[in-house]
Each structure stands twice: as C-alpha cells, then as structure tokens.
CSV table of C-alpha atoms (C1' of nucleotides) in Angstrom, one decimal:
chain,number,residue,atom,x,y,z
A,1,MET,CA,-57.4,105.6,-1.9
A,2,ASN,CA,-54.9,107.5,0.9
A,3,GLU,CA,-53.7,105.8,3.8
A,4,LEU,CA,-54.4,107.9,6.7
A,5,PRO,CA,-52.1,107.6,10.2
A,6,PHE,CA,-54.8,106.8,12.1
A,7,THR,CA,-58.1,106.8,12.5
A,8,TYR,CA,-60.8,109.9,14.2
A,9,GLN,CA,-61.5,107.3,16.8
A,10,ALA,CA,-58.7,106.3,17.7
A,11,PHE,CA,-57.4,110.0,18.1
A,12,LEU,CA,-60.2,110.6,20.3
A,13,SER,CA,-59.5,108.2,22.1
A,14,GLY,CA,-55.9,108.9,22.3
A,15,ALA,CA,-56.4,111.8,24.8
A,16,GLU,CA,-58.9,113.5,26.0
A,17,ILE,CA,-60.0,116.5,23.6
A,18,SER,CA,-62.0,118.8,24.8
A,19,LEU,CA,-62.7,122.4,26.0
A,20,GLU,CA,-63.3,121.0,29.9
A,21,ARG,CA,-59.6,119.9,29.8
A,22,ILE,CA,-58.7,123.2,28.3
A,23,CYS,CA,-60.8,124.5,31.5
A,24,ALA,CA,-59.1,122.4,33.7
A,25,ASP,CA,-55.5,123.8,32.9
A,26,LEU,CA,-56.6,126.5,32.2
A,27,VAL,CA,-57.4,127.1,36.1
A,28,ASP,CA,-54.1,125.2,37.1
A,29,GLN,CA,-52.4,127.7,35.4
A,30,HIS,CA,-54.1,130.4,36.4
A,31,ARG,CA,-54.4,129.1,39.9
A,32,ASP,CA,-53.4,132.9,41.8
A,33,LYS,CA,-56.1,135.4,39.4
A,34,ILE,CA,-58.6,132.5,40.2
A,35,GLN,CA,-60.7,133.9,43.6
A,36,ILE,CA,-62.3,130.0,44.0
A,37,LYS,CA,-60.8,127.8,45.9
A,38,LYS,CA,-62.4,124.3,44.3
A,39,GLU,CA,-61.2,122.8,42.1
A,40,LYS,CA,-63.9,120.9,41.0
A,41,LEU,CA,-66.0,124.0,40.5
A,42,ALA,CA,-63.8,126.1,39.2
A,43,ALA,CA,-63.2,124.1,36.1
A,44,ARG,CA,-66.9,123.5,36.3
A,45,ASN,CA,-67.4,127.1,36.6
A,46,MET,CA,-64.8,128.3,33.7
A,47,PHE,CA,-66.2,126.1,31.7
A,48,ARG,CA,-69.6,127.5,31.6
A,49,ILE,CA,-68.3,131.2,31.1
A,50,VAL,CA,-65.2,130.1,27.9
A,51,SER,CA,-68.2,128.5,26.5
A,52,ALA,CA,-70.0,131.1,26.2
A,53,VAL,CA,-67.7,133.5,25.4
A,54,ILE,CA,-66.9,131.5,22.3
A,55,SER,CA,-70.2,131.2,21.3
A,56,LEU,CA,-71.4,135.0,22.0
A,57,SER,CA,-68.1,136.3,20.1
A,58,GLN,CA,-69.6,134.0,17.1
A,59,LYS,CA,-72.1,136.3,16.9
A,60,LYS,CA,-71.1,140.0,17.8
A,61,GLY,CA,-67.1,139.5,18.3
A,62,PHE,CA,-66.0,139.5,21.5
A,63,GLN,CA,-65.6,143.1,21.3
A,64,GLY,CA,-69.4,144.0,20.9
A,65,MET,CA,-70.1,141.1,23.4
A,66,SER,CA,-70.9,142.4,26.9
A,67,LEU,CA,-70.1,141.2,30.2
A,68,ARG,CA,-73.5,141.6,30.5
A,69,ASP,CA,-74.1,139.1,27.8
A,70,LEU,CA,-71.3,137.1,29.4
A,71,SER,CA,-73.5,137.3,32.7
A,72,GLU,CA,-77.0,136.2,31.2
A,73,GLU,CA,-75.7,133.7,28.9
A,74,THR,CA,-74.0,131.7,31.9
A,75,GLY,CA,-76.5,132.6,34.4
A,76,MET,CA,-73.8,133.8,36.8
A,77,SER,CA,-73.8,137.4,38.4
A,78,MET,CA,-71.5,139.8,36.8
A,79,GLY,CA,-70.0,139.7,40.7
A,80,ALA,CA,-69.4,136.4,40.7
A,81,LEU,CA,-67.9,136.1,36.7
A,82,TYR,CA,-65.3,138.5,38.5
A,83,ASN,CA,-63.8,135.7,41.1
A,84,TYR,CA,-62.6,133.8,38.0
A,85,PHE,CA,-61.1,136.9,35.8
A,86,GLY,CA,-59.4,140.0,36.4
A,87,SER,CA,-60.4,141.6,33.7
A,88,LYS,CA,-62.1,141.2,30.8
A,89,GLU,CA,-59.1,141.8,28.8
A,90,GLU,CA,-57.4,139.2,31.3
A,91,LEU,CA,-60.4,136.6,30.3
A,92,PHE,CA,-58.9,136.6,26.7
A,93,GLU,CA,-55.9,136.0,27.6
A,94,MET,CA,-56.0,133.5,29.5
A,95,ILE,CA,-57.9,131.5,27.1
A,96,TYR,CA,-55.2,132.9,23.8
A,97,SER,CA,-52.4,131.2,25.7
A,98,GLN,CA,-54.3,128.1,27.8
A,99,GLY,CA,-56.1,127.0,24.0
A,100,ARG,CA,-52.1,127.5,22.0
A,101,VAL,CA,-50.5,125.2,24.6
A,102,PHE,CA,-53.1,123.5,24.7
A,103,VAL,CA,-52.8,122.9,20.1
A,104,PHE,CA,-49.2,123.0,20.3
A,105,GLU,CA,-48.9,119.7,22.6
A,106,VAL,CA,-51.4,117.7,20.7
A,107,LEU,CA,-50.1,118.6,17.5
A,108,ARG,CA,-46.6,117.4,19.1
A,109,SER,CA,-47.7,114.6,20.5
A,110,HIS,CA,-49.1,112.4,17.2
A,111,ALA,CA,-47.1,114.3,14.4
A,112,SER,CA,-43.4,112.5,15.8
A,113,ASP,CA,-42.7,109.6,13.6
A,114,ASP,CA,-38.9,110.1,12.1
A,115,ASN,CA,-40.1,109.7,8.2
A,116,PRO,CA,-41.1,113.0,7.4
A,117,ASP,CA,-43.6,111.9,4.6
A,118,VAL,CA,-44.9,110.0,7.7
A,119,ARG,CA,-45.1,113.0,9.7
A,120,LEU,CA,-46.9,114.8,7.5
A,121,ARG,CA,-49.9,112.9,6.7
A,122,GLU,CA,-50.1,112.7,11.2
A,123,ALA,CA,-49.3,116.1,11.6
A,124,ILE,CA,-52.0,116.6,9.1
A,125,CYS,CA,-54.4,114.4,10.6
A,126,ALA,CA,-53.9,115.7,14.2
A,127,HIS,CA,-54.7,119.4,12.9
A,128,LEU,CA,-58.0,118.2,10.9
A,129,TYR,CA,-59.3,115.9,14.3
A,130,LEU,CA,-58.2,118.5,16.2
A,131,SER,CA,-60.1,121.7,14.7
A,132,GLU,CA,-62.6,118.9,14.2
A,133,ALA,CA,-63.5,118.2,18.4
A,134,LEU,CA,-62.6,122.2,18.9
A,135,SER,CA,-63.6,123.7,15.9
A,136,ARG,CA,-65.5,126.6,17.9
A,137,VAL,CA,-62.5,127.3,19.4
A,138,PHE,CA,-60.4,127.3,16.3
A,139,SER,CA,-63.0,129.8,14.2
A,140,PHE,CA,-62.4,132.1,17.8
A,141,PHE,CA,-59.0,132.0,17.9
A,142,PHE,CA,-58.8,132.4,14.1
A,143,MET,CA,-61.4,135.3,14.2
A,144,GLU,CA,-60.4,137.2,17.4
A,145,ALA,CA,-56.6,137.2,17.5
A,146,ARG,CA,-56.0,140.6,16.6
A,147,ASN,CA,-57.5,141.1,20.7
A,148,LEU,CA,-54.1,139.8,21.9
A,149,SER,CA,-52.3,142.7,23.8
A,150,LEU,CA,-49.1,143.2,22.0
A,151,PRO,CA,-46.8,143.6,24.8
A,152,ASN,CA,-48.3,140.1,25.3
A,153,GLN,CA,-47.5,139.1,21.8
A,154,LYS,CA,-44.0,138.7,22.4
A,155,ASN,CA,-45.0,136.6,25.6
A,156,VAL,CA,-47.7,134.7,23.4
A,157,ILE,CA,-47.1,134.1,20.1
A,158,ASN,CA,-50.0,134.0,17.5
A,159,LEU,CA,-50.8,130.8,16.9
A,160,GLU,CA,-50.9,130.4,13.7
A,161,GLN,CA,-47.6,131.3,13.0
A,162,MET,CA,-46.4,127.7,15.3
A,163,THR,CA,-48.7,126.5,13.1
A,164,GLU,CA,-47.3,127.1,9.6
A,165,SER,CA,-43.8,126.4,11.3
A,166,PHE,CA,-44.3,123.2,12.5
A,167,PHE,CA,-45.6,122.1,9.3
A,168,GLU,CA,-42.4,124.3,7.7
A,169,ASP,CA,-40.0,122.8,9.9
A,170,ILE,CA,-41.4,118.9,8.6
A,171,LEU,CA,-41.3,119.6,5.0
A,172,GLN,CA,-38.0,121.9,5.8
A,173,GLU,CA,-36.5,118.4,7.5
A,174,GLY,CA,-38.3,115.9,3.8
A,175,LYS,CA,-36.6,118.5,1.6
A,176,GLN,CA,-33.0,118.3,3.0
A,177,LYS,CA,-33.7,114.0,3.9
A,178,GLY,CA,-34.7,114.1,-0.2
A,179,SER,CA,-38.4,113.0,0.8
A,180,PHE,CA,-39.1,116.1,-0.8
A,181,SER,CA,-38.7,117.3,-4.2
A,182,ILE,CA,-39.5,121.2,-3.7
A,183,GLU,CA,-39.0,124.6,-4.2
A,184,SER,CA,-39.9,125.9,-1.4
A,185,PRO,CA,-41.1,125.1,1.9
A,186,GLU,CA,-43.0,128.0,3.8
A,187,MET,CA,-45.0,128.0,0.2
A,188,ILE,CA,-46.2,124.4,0.5
A,189,ALA,CA,-46.9,125.2,4.3
A,190,ALA,CA,-48.8,128.5,3.7
A,191,ALA,CA,-51.3,126.4,1.6
A,192,ILE,CA,-51.4,123.5,3.9
A,193,LYS,CA,-52.3,125.4,6.6
A,194,ALA,CA,-54.8,127.8,4.3
A,195,LEU,CA,-56.2,124.4,3.5
A,196,LEU,CA,-56.6,123.3,7.2
A,197,GLN,CA,-58.1,126.7,8.1
A,198,ASN,CA,-60.3,125.8,5.9
A,199,TRP,CA,-61.9,123.0,7.7
A,200,TYR,CA,-63.4,124.5,10.5
A,201,LEU,CA,-63.9,128.2,9.2
A,202,LYS,CA,-66.3,126.7,6.6
A,203,LYS,CA,-67.6,123.4,8.4
A,204,TYR,CA,-71.1,124.3,8.3
A,205,ARG,CA,-70.7,123.8,4.2
A,206,PHE,CA,-68.3,120.7,4.9
A,207,SER,CA,-70.9,119.0,7.1
A,208,ARG,CA,-74.0,119.5,4.8
A,209,ARG,CA,-72.1,117.9,2.4
A,210,LYS,CA,-71.9,115.0,4.7
A,211,LEU,CA,-68.4,115.3,4.0
A,212,THR,CA,-66.6,113.1,7.5
A,213,VAL,CA,-63.6,114.5,8.6
A,214,GLU,CA,-61.3,111.7,7.6
A,215,ASN,CA,-62.6,111.9,3.8
A,216,TYR,CA,-60.9,115.8,4.2
A,217,ALA,CA,-57.9,114.9,5.4
A,218,ARG,CA,-57.5,112.3,2.8
A,219,PHE,CA,-58.5,114.9,0.3
A,220,VAL,CA,-55.8,117.1,1.5
A,221,ILE,CA,-53.5,114.3,1.3
A,222,GLY,CA,-53.7,113.2,-2.2
A,223,PHE,CA,-53.5,117.4,-2.9
A,224,VAL,CA,-50.7,118.0,-1.3
A,225,SER,CA,-48.8,115.5,-2.3
A,226,SER,CA,-49.0,115.6,-5.9
A,227,ASN,CA,-47.3,118.7,-5.3
A,228,LEU,CA,-44.2,117.1,-3.1
A,229,ARG,CA,-42.5,114.8,-6.1
B,1,MET,CA,-43.0,128.9,-15.7
B,2,ASN,CA,-46.8,128.1,-15.7
B,3,GLU,CA,-48.2,130.9,-17.9
B,4,LEU,CA,-50.7,133.4,-17.0
B,5,PRO,CA,-53.7,134.6,-18.5
B,6,PHE,CA,-52.8,138.7,-18.4
B,7,THR,CA,-50.7,140.4,-16.0
B,8,TYR,CA,-51.7,142.5,-12.8
B,9,GLN,CA,-50.7,145.8,-14.8
B,10,ALA,CA,-52.9,144.8,-17.5
B,11,PHE,CA,-55.4,143.9,-15.0
B,12,LEU,CA,-55.5,147.4,-13.8
B,13,SER,CA,-55.8,148.7,-16.4
B,14,GLY,CA,-58.8,147.5,-17.4
B,15,ALA,CA,-60.9,149.5,-15.4
B,16,GLU,CA,-60.5,151.7,-12.3
B,17,ILE,CA,-59.8,149.3,-9.1
B,18,SER,CA,-60.0,151.2,-6.5
B,19,LEU,CA,-61.6,152.0,-3.0
B,20,GLU,CA,-62.2,155.5,-3.7
B,21,ARG,CA,-64.2,154.5,-7.6
B,22,ILE,CA,-66.6,152.5,-4.4
B,23,CYS,CA,-67.1,155.1,-2.4
B,24,ALA,CA,-68.0,157.2,-5.6
B,25,ASP,CA,-70.5,154.2,-6.2
B,26,LEU,CA,-71.3,154.3,-2.9
B,27,VAL,CA,-72.5,157.9,-2.2
B,28,ASP,CA,-74.8,157.9,-6.1
B,29,GLN,CA,-75.8,154.8,-4.7
B,30,HIS,CA,-77.4,156.1,-0.7
B,31,ARG,CA,-77.8,159.9,-2.5
B,32,ASP,CA,-80.8,159.6,-0.3
B,33,LYS,CA,-79.1,158.9,3.3
B,34,ILE,CA,-76.4,161.4,2.4
B,35,GLN,CA,-77.1,164.8,3.5
B,36,ILE,CA,-74.0,166.5,2.3
B,37,LYS,CA,-75.3,167.7,-1.7
B,38,LYS,CA,-72.1,168.5,-3.2
B,39,GLU,CA,-71.3,165.0,-4.7
B,40,LYS,CA,-68.1,165.8,-5.0
B,41,LEU,CA,-67.1,166.4,-1.9
B,42,ALA,CA,-69.4,164.1,-0.1
B,43,ALA,CA,-67.0,160.8,-2.1
B,44,ARG,CA,-64.2,162.2,-1.4
B,45,ASN,CA,-65.4,162.8,2.7
B,46,MET,CA,-66.9,159.0,2.2
B,47,PHE,CA,-63.3,158.1,1.0
B,48,ARG,CA,-61.9,159.0,4.0
B,49,ILE,CA,-64.7,157.6,6.7
B,50,VAL,CA,-64.3,153.7,5.0
B,51,SER,CA,-60.8,154.2,4.8
B,52,ALA,CA,-60.7,154.6,8.5
B,53,VAL,CA,-63.2,152.1,8.9
B,54,ILE,CA,-61.5,149.8,7.4
B,55,SER,CA,-58.3,150.9,8.8
B,56,LEU,CA,-59.6,150.7,12.8
B,57,SER,CA,-61.5,147.6,11.9
B,58,GLN,CA,-58.5,145.3,11.4
B,59,LYS,CA,-57.4,146.9,14.6
B,60,LYS,CA,-59.8,146.4,17.1
B,61,GLY,CA,-62.3,145.6,14.7
B,62,PHE,CA,-65.7,147.2,13.4
B,63,GLN,CA,-68.1,146.5,17.1
B,64,GLY,CA,-64.2,147.9,19.0
B,65,MET,CA,-63.9,150.7,17.0
B,66,SER,CA,-65.9,154.3,18.8
B,67,LEU,CA,-67.1,156.6,16.4
B,68,ARG,CA,-65.2,159.4,18.5
B,69,ASP,CA,-62.0,156.7,17.0
B,70,LEU,CA,-63.8,157.2,13.2
B,71,SER,CA,-63.6,160.5,14.3
B,72,GLU,CA,-60.1,161.3,15.2
B,73,GLU,CA,-59.2,159.1,12.3
B,74,THR,CA,-61.2,161.0,10.1
B,75,GLY,CA,-60.0,164.5,11.6
B,76,MET,CA,-64.0,165.4,11.3
B,77,SER,CA,-66.6,165.9,13.6
B,78,MET,CA,-68.6,164.0,15.3
B,79,GLY,CA,-71.9,166.0,14.0
B,80,ALA,CA,-70.0,166.1,10.3
B,81,LEU,CA,-69.8,162.5,10.7
B,82,TYR,CA,-73.7,161.8,10.5
B,83,ASN,CA,-74.3,163.3,7.4
B,84,TYR,CA,-72.9,160.5,6.1
B,85,PHE,CA,-75.0,157.7,7.4
B,86,GLY,CA,-78.0,157.4,9.9
B,87,SER,CA,-76.0,155.2,12.0
B,88,LYS,CA,-73.1,152.9,13.1
B,89,GLU,CA,-74.6,150.2,11.5
B,90,GLU,CA,-75.9,151.2,8.1
B,91,LEU,CA,-72.7,153.2,8.0
B,92,PHE,CA,-71.1,149.0,8.1
B,93,GLU,CA,-74.3,147.9,6.5
B,94,MET,CA,-73.3,150.5,2.9
B,95,ILE,CA,-69.8,150.0,2.9
B,96,TYR,CA,-70.5,145.8,2.9
B,97,SER,CA,-73.4,145.9,-0.1
B,98,GLN,CA,-71.8,148.8,-2.4
B,99,GLY,CA,-68.4,146.8,-1.9
B,100,ARG,CA,-70.3,143.4,-2.8
B,101,VAL,CA,-71.6,145.2,-5.5
B,102,PHE,CA,-67.8,145.9,-6.6
B,103,VAL,CA,-66.8,142.7,-6.3
B,104,PHE,CA,-69.0,140.7,-7.9
B,105,GLU,CA,-68.7,142.9,-11.3
B,106,VAL,CA,-65.8,142.9,-12.1
B,107,LEU,CA,-65.0,139.1,-11.6
B,108,ARG,CA,-67.8,138.7,-13.2
B,109,SER,CA,-66.2,140.8,-16.4
B,110,HIS,CA,-62.7,138.1,-16.6
B,111,ALA,CA,-63.3,135.2,-16.8
B,112,SER,CA,-64.9,134.5,-19.9
B,113,ASP,CA,-62.4,132.3,-21.9
B,114,ASP,CA,-64.4,129.5,-23.6
B,115,ASN,CA,-61.4,126.9,-22.8
B,116,PRO,CA,-62.1,125.3,-19.2
B,117,ASP,CA,-58.5,125.8,-18.9
B,118,VAL,CA,-58.0,129.3,-19.6
B,119,ARG,CA,-60.5,130.1,-17.7
B,120,LEU,CA,-59.7,128.1,-15.2
B,121,ARG,CA,-56.6,131.0,-14.7
B,122,GLU,CA,-58.6,134.1,-16.0
B,123,ALA,CA,-60.5,133.5,-12.6
B,124,ILE,CA,-57.8,132.8,-10.2
B,125,CYS,CA,-55.4,135.7,-11.9
B,126,ALA,CA,-58.7,137.9,-11.4
B,127,HIS,CA,-59.8,136.9,-8.4
B,128,LEU,CA,-56.6,136.8,-7.0
B,129,TYR,CA,-55.7,140.5,-8.7
B,130,LEU,CA,-59.1,142.0,-7.0
B,131,SER,CA,-58.0,141.1,-4.0
B,132,GLU,CA,-54.3,142.5,-4.5
B,133,ALA,CA,-55.4,146.1,-5.1
B,134,LEU,CA,-58.3,145.4,-2.6
B,135,SER,CA,-57.3,143.9,0.1
B,136,ARG,CA,-58.3,145.5,3.5
B,137,VAL,CA,-61.2,145.5,1.7
B,138,PHE,CA,-61.0,141.3,1.0
B,139,SER,CA,-59.5,141.2,4.4
B,140,PHE,CA,-62.7,143.8,6.3
B,141,PHE,CA,-65.7,141.7,4.4
B,142,PHE,CA,-64.4,138.4,5.3
B,143,MET,CA,-63.7,139.6,9.0
B,144,GLU,CA,-66.8,141.2,9.7
B,145,ALA,CA,-69.5,139.5,7.7
B,146,ARG,CA,-71.0,138.7,11.3
B,147,ASN,CA,-71.7,142.4,11.6
B,148,LEU,CA,-74.8,142.2,9.0
B,149,SER,CA,-78.1,142.3,10.2
B,150,LEU,CA,-79.6,138.9,9.4
B,151,PRO,CA,-81.7,139.6,6.1
B,152,ASN,CA,-78.3,140.5,4.3
B,153,GLN,CA,-76.6,137.7,5.8
B,154,LYS,CA,-78.5,136.3,3.2
B,155,ASN,CA,-76.3,137.5,0.9
B,156,VAL,CA,-73.8,136.4,2.2
B,157,ILE,CA,-74.2,133.4,2.0
B,158,ASN,CA,-75.2,133.7,-1.8
B,159,LEU,CA,-71.9,135.4,-2.4
B,160,GLU,CA,-69.7,133.0,-1.2
B,161,GLN,CA,-71.4,130.3,-2.6
B,162,MET,CA,-71.5,132.1,-6.2
B,163,THR,CA,-68.1,132.9,-5.6
B,164,GLU,CA,-67.6,129.0,-5.1
B,165,SER,CA,-69.7,127.8,-7.9
B,166,PHE,CA,-68.2,129.9,-10.2
B,167,PHE,CA,-65.3,127.5,-9.9
B,168,GLU,CA,-66.9,124.4,-9.6
B,169,ASP,CA,-68.8,125.6,-12.7
B,170,ILE,CA,-65.5,125.5,-14.4
B,171,LEU,CA,-64.1,122.7,-13.1
B,172,GLN,CA,-67.2,121.0,-13.9
B,173,GLU,CA,-67.1,122.2,-17.9
B,174,GLY,CA,-63.5,121.0,-17.8
B,175,LYS,CA,-64.7,117.6,-16.5
B,176,GLN,CA,-67.1,117.1,-18.7
B,177,LYS,CA,-64.9,117.9,-21.7
B,178,GLY,CA,-62.2,115.8,-20.8
B,179,SER,CA,-60.0,118.6,-20.0
B,180,PHE,CA,-59.5,117.8,-16.3
B,181,SER,CA,-59.2,114.4,-14.6
B,182,ILE,CA,-61.0,115.2,-11.5
B,183,GLU,CA,-63.3,113.0,-9.2
B,184,SER,CA,-64.8,115.5,-7.1
B,185,PRO,CA,-65.3,119.4,-8.7
B,186,GLU,CA,-66.2,120.7,-5.6
B,187,MET,CA,-63.8,120.2,-3.0
B,188,ILE,CA,-61.3,121.4,-5.8
B,189,ALA,CA,-63.6,124.8,-5.8
B,190,ALA,CA,-63.1,124.6,-2.1
B,191,ALA,CA,-59.3,124.3,-2.0
B,192,ILE,CA,-58.8,127.3,-4.7
B,193,LYS,CA,-60.3,129.1,-2.8
B,194,ALA,CA,-58.8,128.4,0.0
B,195,LEU,CA,-55.5,129.3,-1.2
B,196,LEU,CA,-57.1,132.3,-2.7
B,197,GLN,CA,-58.5,134.0,0.9
B,198,ASN,CA,-54.9,132.9,2.1
B,199,TRP,CA,-53.8,135.7,-0.2
B,200,TYR,CA,-55.4,138.5,1.4
B,201,LEU,CA,-55.6,137.4,4.9
B,202,LYS,CA,-52.8,137.2,5.2
B,203,LYS,CA,-50.6,139.3,3.2
B,204,TYR,CA,-48.2,141.1,5.4
B,205,ARG,CA,-46.6,137.6,5.7
B,206,PHE,CA,-46.2,137.4,1.8
B,207,SER,CA,-44.9,140.7,1.3
B,208,ARG,CA,-42.3,140.2,3.5
B,209,ARG,CA,-41.0,137.5,1.7
B,210,LYS,CA,-40.9,139.6,-1.3
B,211,LEU,CA,-44.1,137.6,-3.3
B,212,THR,CA,-45.8,139.5,-5.9
B,213,VAL,CA,-49.2,139.2,-6.4
B,214,GLU,CA,-48.3,137.3,-9.7
B,215,ASN,CA,-45.5,134.3,-8.2
B,216,TYR,CA,-48.5,133.7,-6.1
B,217,ALA,CA,-50.2,133.0,-9.1
B,218,ARG,CA,-48.2,131.0,-10.6
B,219,PHE,CA,-47.7,128.8,-7.6
B,220,VAL,CA,-52.2,129.1,-7.2
B,221,ILE,CA,-52.3,127.8,-10.7
B,222,GLY,CA,-49.1,125.1,-10.4
B,223,PHE,CA,-50.6,123.7,-7.0
B,224,VAL,CA,-54.1,122.9,-8.5
B,225,SER,CA,-53.0,122.1,-11.8
B,226,SER,CA,-51.1,119.3,-10.2
B,227,ASN,CA,-54.6,117.3,-8.9
B,228,LEU,CA,-56.4,117.8,-12.8
B,229,ARG,CA,-55.1,115.2,-14.8
C,1,DG,C1',-69.3,131.2,64.0
C,2,DT,C1',-66.6,131.0,59.4
C,3,DC,C1',-65.4,130.9,56.1
C,4,DT,C1',-66.2,130.7,50.7
C,5,DA,C1',-69.0,131.7,47.0
C,6,DT,C1',-72.7,134.6,44.7
C,7,DA,C1',-76.3,138.0,43.8
C,8,DT,C1',-77.1,142.8,44.6
C,9,DA,C1',-76.9,147.5,43.1
C,10,DA,C1',-73.9,151.5,42.0
C,11,DC,C1',-69.4,154.3,40.4
C,12,DG,C1',-67.1,156.7,36.6
C,13,DA,C1',-66.3,156.3,31.6
C,14,DT,C1',-67.5,156.3,27.5
C,15,DA,C1',-70.7,154.8,24.0
C,16,DG,C1',-73.7,156.0,19.8
C,17,DA,C1',-76.9,160.0,18.6
C,18,DC,C1',-78.5,164.4,17.9
D,1,DG,C1',-71.9,170.6,23.4
D,2,DT,C1',-75.2,167.1,25.4
D,3,DC,C1',-78.7,163.6,26.2
D,4,DT,C1',-79.5,158.9,27.7
D,5,DA,C1',-78.1,154.5,27.8
D,6,DT,C1',-74.6,151.2,29.1
D,7,DC,C1',-70.1,150.2,29.4
D,8,DG,C1',-65.8,147.6,33.0
D,9,DT,C1',-66.0,147.7,37.3
D,10,DT,C1',-66.0,147.3,42.2
D,11,DA,C1',-67.6,148.0,47.0
D,12,DT,C1',-70.6,146.1,49.8
D,13,DA,C1',-74.1,142.4,51.2
D,14,DT,C1',-76.3,138.0,51.3
D,15,DA,C1',-76.6,133.1,51.0
D,16,DG,C1',-74.6,128.4,52.3
D,17,DA,C1',-71.2,124.4,53.8
D,18,DC,C1',-69.4,122.3,57.1
DNA sequence: GTCTATATAACGATAGAC
DNA sequence: GTCTATCGTTATATAGAC
C-alpha cells in the first residue's frame, strides 16, 4: 500500500477549501464592479449566484442558462442580480479567473517539497483532494472553458494548461536530478492530468463503488509510479 | 518499442470511417423525417449540416449555436434547413443516436482475439484510431451529452458503461487466465478510458507536438502494461 | 430623511419555427 | 420574410435600515 503525503482530513483542516471562500475572495477582488456596499451581504449573495450558475450549467450549459433561470434558482430578482455583475459574460469571467487563482494557490502551497518524488505525490494528492471538495466547480471549469472570451484568454491562462505545466515541471526536475527515469515528461504529465480529471468528471461512478478519494490517490500514485523507473 | 496489433492505415482500409458515412446512414435511418426525396442530395446536405453543427458547437456549445449561425455556416437558408430536421433538439438527437450506433459497431468488429493480452491492445488501438478519424465527433459527444433528453440519457450511460465494461471484461479474463497480475480490473479499465478520452479531447495539444496516434497508442499500451505484471 | 438593496416592468434584439 | 417567445439588459419604483 502506497503512503500518502497527507490525508484528506488534514488537507481540509489546513485551509478553508470551499466555494464560499472563493466567492468571498471574488467579491473582494471585484469591489469596483459589485455595487453592493456591505461585504458580508455581497459575499453571501455572490455564493448563492455562483452556486446556482454551476448547478444550472451542469444541466444545460452556461450558454443554455438564462438569467431568468438564475433569478429563479437564487430567489433574487433580475435587477438585484445586475448589482453583482455587469453582464452574463463578465459573470463567467469573474468566476473563472477567481477559481483559477484559488486552485493555483492551493496547489502551490501543498506541493512544495524539495524532493521531486515527494512533491509529485503531494501534487497528485492536493489536486485530487481539491477536486473532491470542489468537484462541481472543477467540472464547471472543464466543461465551460470555451466560454472564455478571446481577449481575456491572453490574460487568463487556461486552468488546464496551468495544471499540466505544474506537473510537467515536477517531472522535468525529477528527470534532471535522476529521480525519474522517463523519456517524455510532458506525456507523463498529460497522462496524470487525464487520471486526475477522471476523478471529478466521473465522480458519480466512483462514489457508487464506495471508492474514497484517498484510495483513488493511492491508485493514481501507484499507476504513475510504475512508469517512472 | 511496443508492437501494435494493426496500423492506423490498415484500420482505415478495413471499413469506411467518416462523418460522410455516418450522415448517409443518418439520412437512410430517418427517411420519414427528412423531406428531401433525392437520397444523394439529402446525404450531401446533411453532411454539411452535421459538420457545421459540430464545428459551431466546438466554439460556443450546441445551445450557444443559433440556427442562423448554422444557416450561415452551411450556406443554406433557414427554410431549407427545416427540411432536414423537425427542430433543433431533434437534430441533436439524430446526430447523437446515429453516431452512437456507428461507434459501437466499429468498436465491436475489432478486438476479437482470444488472447486477452492481444485483445487489450486491439481494443486500445481500435478506440484510439476511431477517435482519431472522428475526433470532432467524439469531442462533440463528450461535451454535449447533457443536451440529450432524459429517456436517451440512459442510453448514453449505457454506452459509457459498455465501453468501460468492454475493457474490464478483457482485464478480468486476463486476470483469471494468469496473463495479468492485477488487483482491480475495473480501476484499470477506468484509467484506460481516461487515457483514451485524453486523446480526442486534447487533440490540439498532441498535434502541436507532432505526435501521431500510433505513437500515442504505443504510449498508452506501455503505460498500462507497466501495471499489468 | 437618506442611503442601500431589491423588485418591477419594459426595451430592443434575437431566438426557434414555419 | 414573418410570427411569437424569450433573451440579456436597464430605467425606474419600492422597501428597509439607521
């Protein structure tokens, strides 16, 4: 049995991993565009909005979700909604960019060991645990990434490319230090990313098998490790 | 270097693998709903329509694609389009159900060797080659599956489960025959499917690296094989 | 009374449909 | 081309807190 660098519980205890947290940051970051003065109220309602967006997008896609759907789901009026964003497109960009910042920060803070071998396992665990806690958010990002507008795509790097580069860097360093005996770090990185995405995209399958995220982490680490030596 | 059971060229020579073929079948299968009498003309225009649907859906999603977009992309008038389908939703169902039939038939006709070890490689190759030839179709199916009405969604799940079960059965048999030394065939099957999906979902990444489908097939077979013994 | 947040209702544009 | 429904959006009225 593979040893995990940290448990799911320890991961959750370390920092606040929640959509509420992301929404609070979002309100803080977009203070100028949000016309609600009271910060606590703004954060609370933004959470209702973002939750509804993710839920509705799961059913019919972001484009297929109307603002009237959003109004009904949140219990807020159309007019009230527009105090929290300038346009439907801007709402998407806000959610995406804030989520991306959050994911990157969490990944970076958990996978920091000097040893590439350890750091790789840390990164796999951190990503799996994070996507477990925020599975709906991750699925939303994956499925709706194409809604990013082109001018912003220069500033907002695709979340997926960021993730893959993160793993590729670890593998590259491990290769140079002699920890890993691999041909192509980018191919292994792509494979790891596919296995990680599989967890949150097909979560309903795994939960039906009563498979915990920790056991899946052990499986992925084992599966990948067989190809590093 | 791993040996592949058959080349991409050999696979393509075996049967007509194309969107044109699927569209011809589609016209044939939905003869009652399509108001165009001349079969060749109907098949040709249906191909233009389906190509445009897939192309536009890739950019903005099926919901985000308007019929005016479709009219412009195909060069056909709105009125003309409605000779080929009864509604936007029906158009989607037609494409999806016909594609599903085609994919299943092609997959089933390959991967029939008695040796589990050989059959596993056959199945991986067949799936990868098929998704290479029809990558836009596969991506469309994956991304737009949620647009299916509820009665049909059960068929989608069954197809997904069938694909995964197909690999699971091979692994299970190989385990019993002693060819594979594995704990959980279903976990390996899930991992294989994730790696296969990765090919057509992120094709643009791989083609930028000048990676051929055969080389990716070798990579997947090698990556998986490391975990079978 | 003043400020903030929410609700109402209607605009022009565009959707699917024929 | 034309229909009606609905889209995103916004001007304006209303309600509530201090």
